[in-house]
């Protein structure tokens, strides 16, 4: 009887051998620009401007990697300003938004194993711009939630290399129609719906943001490796 049980146990271990799950990679490429033919990335970029509110801003998605156009800010009015605070979580408003442009790319992806974005990009605008990087996620209490985090780059010519902009998930703030929402709801990184790049600026004129790739990474892995050097 014991020999029979031993044979069954060995067969079970051989057939149903449990393998340890491999830990997630320390980083992953979320989007590679120009946008590839990956089946996940078949949807196109959706451009929004202030035209629906009577504005005259223009925006285009060109070469599969550049968000370009001309921002129009009506004279005598203040546009909404995405203000960088020490925590970079506040959006200040003086009046209702009059000039804005936004590019939205739908992409369902699970990034719950990571805690920081890294966007490689280059600002080729006429002057320095304050950009907003946004993440749309599934929400348990509304159709979706939008979280934004501002970043600024010094403008440079097309010959300059891209800059790596690190944006920890913890620094994103929930927004609704340009206003920061006082809510305890966190960014649902397990069920991301898409990504946005938005420009709200008081300075009218040409703008251009060229993107190379978007990555997600675990800061703990990078901090550990840096600490051992």
Short mmCIF file of C-alpha atoms in Angstrom, two decimals:
data_model
loop_
_atom_site.label_atom_id
_atom_site.label_comp_id
_atom_site.label_asym_id
_atom_site.label_seq_id
_atom_site.Cartn_x
_atom_site.Cartn_y
_atom_site.Cartn_z
CA UNK A 1 0.00 0.00 0.00
CA UNK A 2 2.76 2.43 0.90
CA UNK A 3 4.58 1.72 -2.35
CA UNK A 4 1.36 2.39 -4.27
CA UNK A 5 0.92 5.74 -2.51
CA UNK A 6 4.57 6.64 -3.13
CA UNK A 7 4.07 6.01 -6.88
CA UNK A 8 0.95 8.19 -6.91
CA UNK A 9 2.73 11.00 -5.09
CA UNK A 10 5.69 10.90 -7.50
CA UNK A 11 3.35 10.92 -10.49
CA UNK A 12 1.39 13.86 -9.05
CA UNK A 13 4.57 15.85 -8.40
CA UNK A 14 5.83 15.15 -11.92
CA UNK A 15 2.56 16.04 -13.62
CA UNK A 16 1.55 18.97 -11.41
CA UNK A 17 4.95 20.33 -10.54
CA UNK A 18 4.54 23.80 -9.08
CA UNK A 19 6.84 26.42 -10.49
CA UNK A 20 7.71 29.62 -8.68
CA UNK A 21 6.23 32.68 -10.35
CA UNK A 22 8.84 34.90 -11.93
CA UNK A 23 8.87 38.45 -10.56
CA UNK A 24 7.80 41.21 -12.98
CA UNK A 25 10.48 42.98 -14.96
CA UNK A 26 11.86 46.10 -13.31
CA UNK A 27 10.54 48.15 -16.26
CA UNK A 28 8.33 47.75 -19.31
CA UNK A 29 7.74 49.78 -22.47
CA UNK A 30 4.11 50.90 -22.49
CA UNK A 31 4.15 52.91 -25.74
CA UNK A 32 6.81 53.17 -28.41
CA UNK A 33 6.64 56.12 -30.79
CA UNK A 34 5.94 56.24 -33.65
CA UNK A 35 2.99 54.12 -32.62
CA UNK A 36 3.52 50.59 -33.89
CA UNK A 37 1.20 48.10 -35.55
CA UNK A 38 0.78 46.20 -32.29
CA UNK A 39 -2.85 44.92 -32.16
CA UNK A 40 -3.24 46.67 -28.79
CA UNK A 41 -2.40 49.96 -30.47
CA UNK A 42 -4.80 49.96 -33.42
CA UNK A 43 -6.88 52.84 -32.14
CA UNK A 44 -5.89 56.30 -33.24
CA UNK A 45 -5.07 59.40 -31.25
CA UNK A 46 -8.11 61.55 -30.43
CA UNK A 47 -7.49 65.30 -30.53
CA UNK A 48 -9.58 67.75 -28.48
CA UNK A 49 -9.37 71.55 -28.53
CA UNK A 50 -11.28 74.55 -27.22
CA UNK A 51 -13.23 74.76 -30.53
CA UNK A 52 -16.34 73.37 -28.84
CA UNK A 53 -16.30 76.39 -26.52
CA UNK A 54 -15.66 78.92 -29.29
CA UNK A 55 -11.88 78.82 -29.08
CA UNK A 56 -9.50 78.94 -32.02
CA UNK A 57 -6.67 76.64 -30.90
CA UNK A 58 -5.45 74.07 -33.42
CA UNK A 59 -3.74 70.76 -32.72
CA UNK A 60 -2.48 67.82 -34.79
CA UNK A 61 -0.87 64.43 -34.25
CA UNK A 62 1.93 64.14 -36.82
CA UNK A 63 4.51 61.50 -37.76
CA UNK A 64 3.00 59.15 -35.18
CA UNK A 65 4.96 60.83 -32.39
CA UNK A 66 4.49 64.62 -32.33
CA UNK A 67 1.70 66.68 -30.75
CA UNK A 68 1.80 70.02 -32.56
CA UNK A 69 -0.32 73.06 -33.28
CA UNK A 70 -1.06 76.60 -32.22
CA UNK A 71 -2.59 77.61 -28.89
CA UNK A 72 -5.01 80.53 -28.96
CA UNK A 73 -5.67 82.41 -25.73
CA UNK A 74 -8.39 85.12 -26.01
CA UNK A 75 -7.15 88.56 -25.07
CA UNK A 76 -8.41 90.01 -21.82
CA UNK A 77 -9.09 86.65 -20.18
CA UNK A 78 -7.12 84.27 -18.01
CA UNK A 79 -6.91 80.69 -19.18
CA UNK A 80 -6.75 77.88 -16.64
CA UNK A 81 -3.22 77.30 -15.45
CA UNK A 82 -1.77 73.98 -14.41
CA UNK A 83 0.43 75.20 -11.56
CA UNK A 84 3.47 73.27 -10.37
CA UNK A 85 3.53 73.19 -6.61
CA UNK A 86 6.15 71.56 -4.49
CA UNK A 87 4.17 68.31 -4.62
CA UNK A 88 3.10 69.05 -8.22
CA UNK A 89 -0.50 68.07 -7.51
CA UNK A 90 -2.45 71.33 -7.85
CA UNK A 91 -4.38 72.84 -10.74
CA UNK A 92 -5.27 76.51 -10.16
CA UNK A 93 -8.12 78.24 -11.96
CA UNK A 94 -8.71 81.96 -12.44
CA UNK A 95 -11.47 81.66 -15.00
CA UNK A 96 -13.12 79.00 -17.07
CA UNK A 97 -10.72 77.42 -19.52
CA UNK A 98 -10.65 79.29 -22.84
CA UNK A 99 -7.55 77.88 -24.51
CA UNK A 100 -6.52 74.24 -24.38
CA UNK A 101 -5.50 71.29 -26.55
CA UNK A 102 -5.34 67.62 -25.67
CA UNK A 103 -4.30 64.33 -27.29
CA UNK A 104 -5.82 61.10 -25.98
CA UNK A 105 -4.64 57.60 -26.85
CA UNK A 106 -6.88 54.72 -25.74
CA UNK A 107 -4.94 51.71 -24.47
CA UNK A 108 -6.10 49.14 -21.93
CA UNK A 109 -3.15 47.97 -19.88
CA UNK A 110 -2.39 46.63 -16.41
CA UNK A 111 0.52 48.43 -14.72
CA UNK A 112 -0.22 47.38 -11.14
CA UNK A 113 3.29 45.90 -10.82
CA UNK A 114 4.86 49.35 -11.27
CA UNK A 115 4.80 52.69 -9.50
CA UNK A 116 6.34 55.28 -11.82
CA UNK A 117 6.13 56.47 -15.45
CA UNK A 118 9.13 57.56 -17.47
CA UNK A 119 8.34 59.59 -20.59
CA UNK A 120 11.13 60.24 -23.07
CA UNK A 121 10.21 63.42 -24.94
CA UNK A 122 11.46 66.73 -26.37
CA UNK A 123 9.74 70.14 -26.34
CA UNK A 124 10.20 71.99 -29.64
CA UNK A 125 7.76 74.81 -28.83
CA UNK A 126 8.48 78.49 -29.40
CA UNK A 127 8.73 78.98 -25.64
CA UNK A 128 8.75 76.82 -22.55
CA UNK A 129 5.45 75.10 -21.91
CA UNK A 130 3.82 73.52 -18.87
CA UNK A 131 2.45 70.17 -20.00
CA UNK A 132 0.05 67.79 -18.29
CA UNK A 133 0.45 64.04 -18.59
CA UNK A 134 -2.79 62.22 -17.89
CA UNK A 135 -3.96 58.68 -17.19
CA UNK A 136 -7.57 57.54 -17.72
CA UNK A 137 -8.60 54.59 -15.55
CA UNK A 138 -11.68 52.53 -14.77
CA UNK A 139 -13.57 53.92 -11.80
CA UNK A 140 -15.91 52.15 -9.35
CA UNK A 141 -18.15 55.22 -9.04
CA UNK A 142 -18.07 56.87 -12.49
CA UNK A 143 -17.46 55.98 -16.13
CA UNK A 144 -13.76 56.70 -15.75
CA UNK A 145 -11.37 58.81 -13.71
CA UNK A 146 -8.65 61.09 -15.06
CA UNK A 147 -5.42 61.68 -13.15
CA UNK A 148 -2.92 64.37 -14.19
CA UNK A 149 0.63 65.27 -13.34
CA UNK A 150 2.36 68.42 -14.71
CA UNK A 151 5.86 68.54 -16.16
CA UNK A 152 7.99 71.21 -17.82
CA UNK A 153 10.86 71.00 -20.29
CA UNK A 154 13.25 73.57 -21.67
CA UNK A 155 12.48 73.95 -25.39
CA UNK A 156 15.15 72.83 -27.82
CA UNK A 157 15.66 72.15 -31.55
CA UNK A 158 14.94 68.83 -33.22
CA UNK A 159 18.65 67.99 -33.10
CA UNK A 160 18.59 67.69 -29.30
CA UNK A 161 18.03 64.34 -27.62
CA UNK A 162 14.91 63.43 -25.68
CA UNK A 163 14.69 64.04 -21.93
CA UNK A 164 13.54 61.39 -19.46
CA UNK A 165 10.68 62.72 -17.33
CA UNK A 166 9.95 60.58 -14.25
CA UNK A 167 6.39 60.78 -12.90
CA UNK A 168 5.64 58.65 -9.81
CA UNK A 169 2.08 57.38 -9.63
CA UNK A 170 1.75 58.92 -6.16
CA UNK A 171 2.15 62.43 -7.63
CA UNK A 172 -0.90 62.21 -9.91
CA UNK A 173 -4.04 64.09 -8.86
CA UNK A 174 -7.60 63.22 -9.85
CA UNK A 175 -9.28 65.89 -11.97
CA UNK A 176 -12.69 66.63 -13.45
CA UNK A 177 -13.06 69.18 -16.25
CA UNK A 178 -9.77 70.78 -15.32
CA UNK A 179 -10.42 70.90 -11.58
CA UNK A 180 -8.63 68.84 -8.96
CA UNK A 181 -11.09 66.52 -7.19
CA UNK A 182 -10.85 66.11 -3.42
CA UNK A 183 -11.29 62.35 -3.37
CA UNK A 184 -9.70 59.38 -1.68
CA UNK A 185 -10.03 57.34 -4.87
CA UNK A 186 -6.60 56.24 -6.07
CA UNK A 187 -5.38 55.72 -9.61
CA UNK A 188 -6.52 52.27 -10.72
CA UNK A 189 -3.30 51.15 -12.39
CA UNK A 190 -4.66 47.64 -12.87
CA UNK A 191 -7.31 48.89 -15.30
CA UNK A 192 -5.84 51.78 -17.28
CA UNK A 193 -7.96 52.92 -20.25
CA UNK A 194 -5.60 55.34 -21.98
CA UNK A 195 -3.14 58.21 -21.79
CA UNK A 196 -3.39 61.96 -22.40
CA UNK A 197 -1.07 64.85 -23.12
CA UNK A 198 -2.71 68.21 -22.46
CA UNK A 199 -1.56 71.82 -22.81
CA UNK A 200 -3.13 74.62 -20.76
CA UNK A 201 -1.11 77.79 -21.02
CA UNK A 202 -1.58 81.54 -20.88
CA UNK A 203 0.95 82.02 -23.70
CA UNK A 204 -0.52 81.76 -27.20
CA UNK A 205 1.58 80.50 -30.08
CA UNK A 206 3.08 77.42 -31.66
CA UNK A 207 3.74 74.30 -29.62
CA UNK A 208 5.32 70.93 -30.33
CA UNK A 209 5.98 67.96 -28.06
CA UNK A 210 7.85 65.06 -29.65
CA UNK A 211 7.70 61.70 -27.84
CA UNK A 212 10.01 58.72 -28.13
CA UNK A 213 8.57 56.20 -25.68
CA UNK A 214 6.64 55.77 -22.44
CA UNK A 215 7.89 53.31 -19.86
CA UNK A 216 6.65 52.10 -16.49
CA UNK A 217 9.10 50.97 -13.83
CA UNK A 218 9.42 50.03 -10.21
CA UNK A 219 11.37 52.73 -8.41
CA UNK A 220 12.46 50.31 -5.69
CA UNK A 221 14.46 48.27 -8.22
CA UNK A 222 16.22 51.34 -9.56
CA UNK A 223 16.90 52.81 -6.12
CA UNK A 224 18.37 49.49 -4.97
CA UNK A 225 20.68 49.23 -7.97
CA UNK A 226 21.81 52.85 -7.59
CA UNK A 227 22.54 52.32 -3.92
CA UNK A 228 24.92 49.46 -4.63
CA UNK A 229 27.14 51.41 -7.03
#
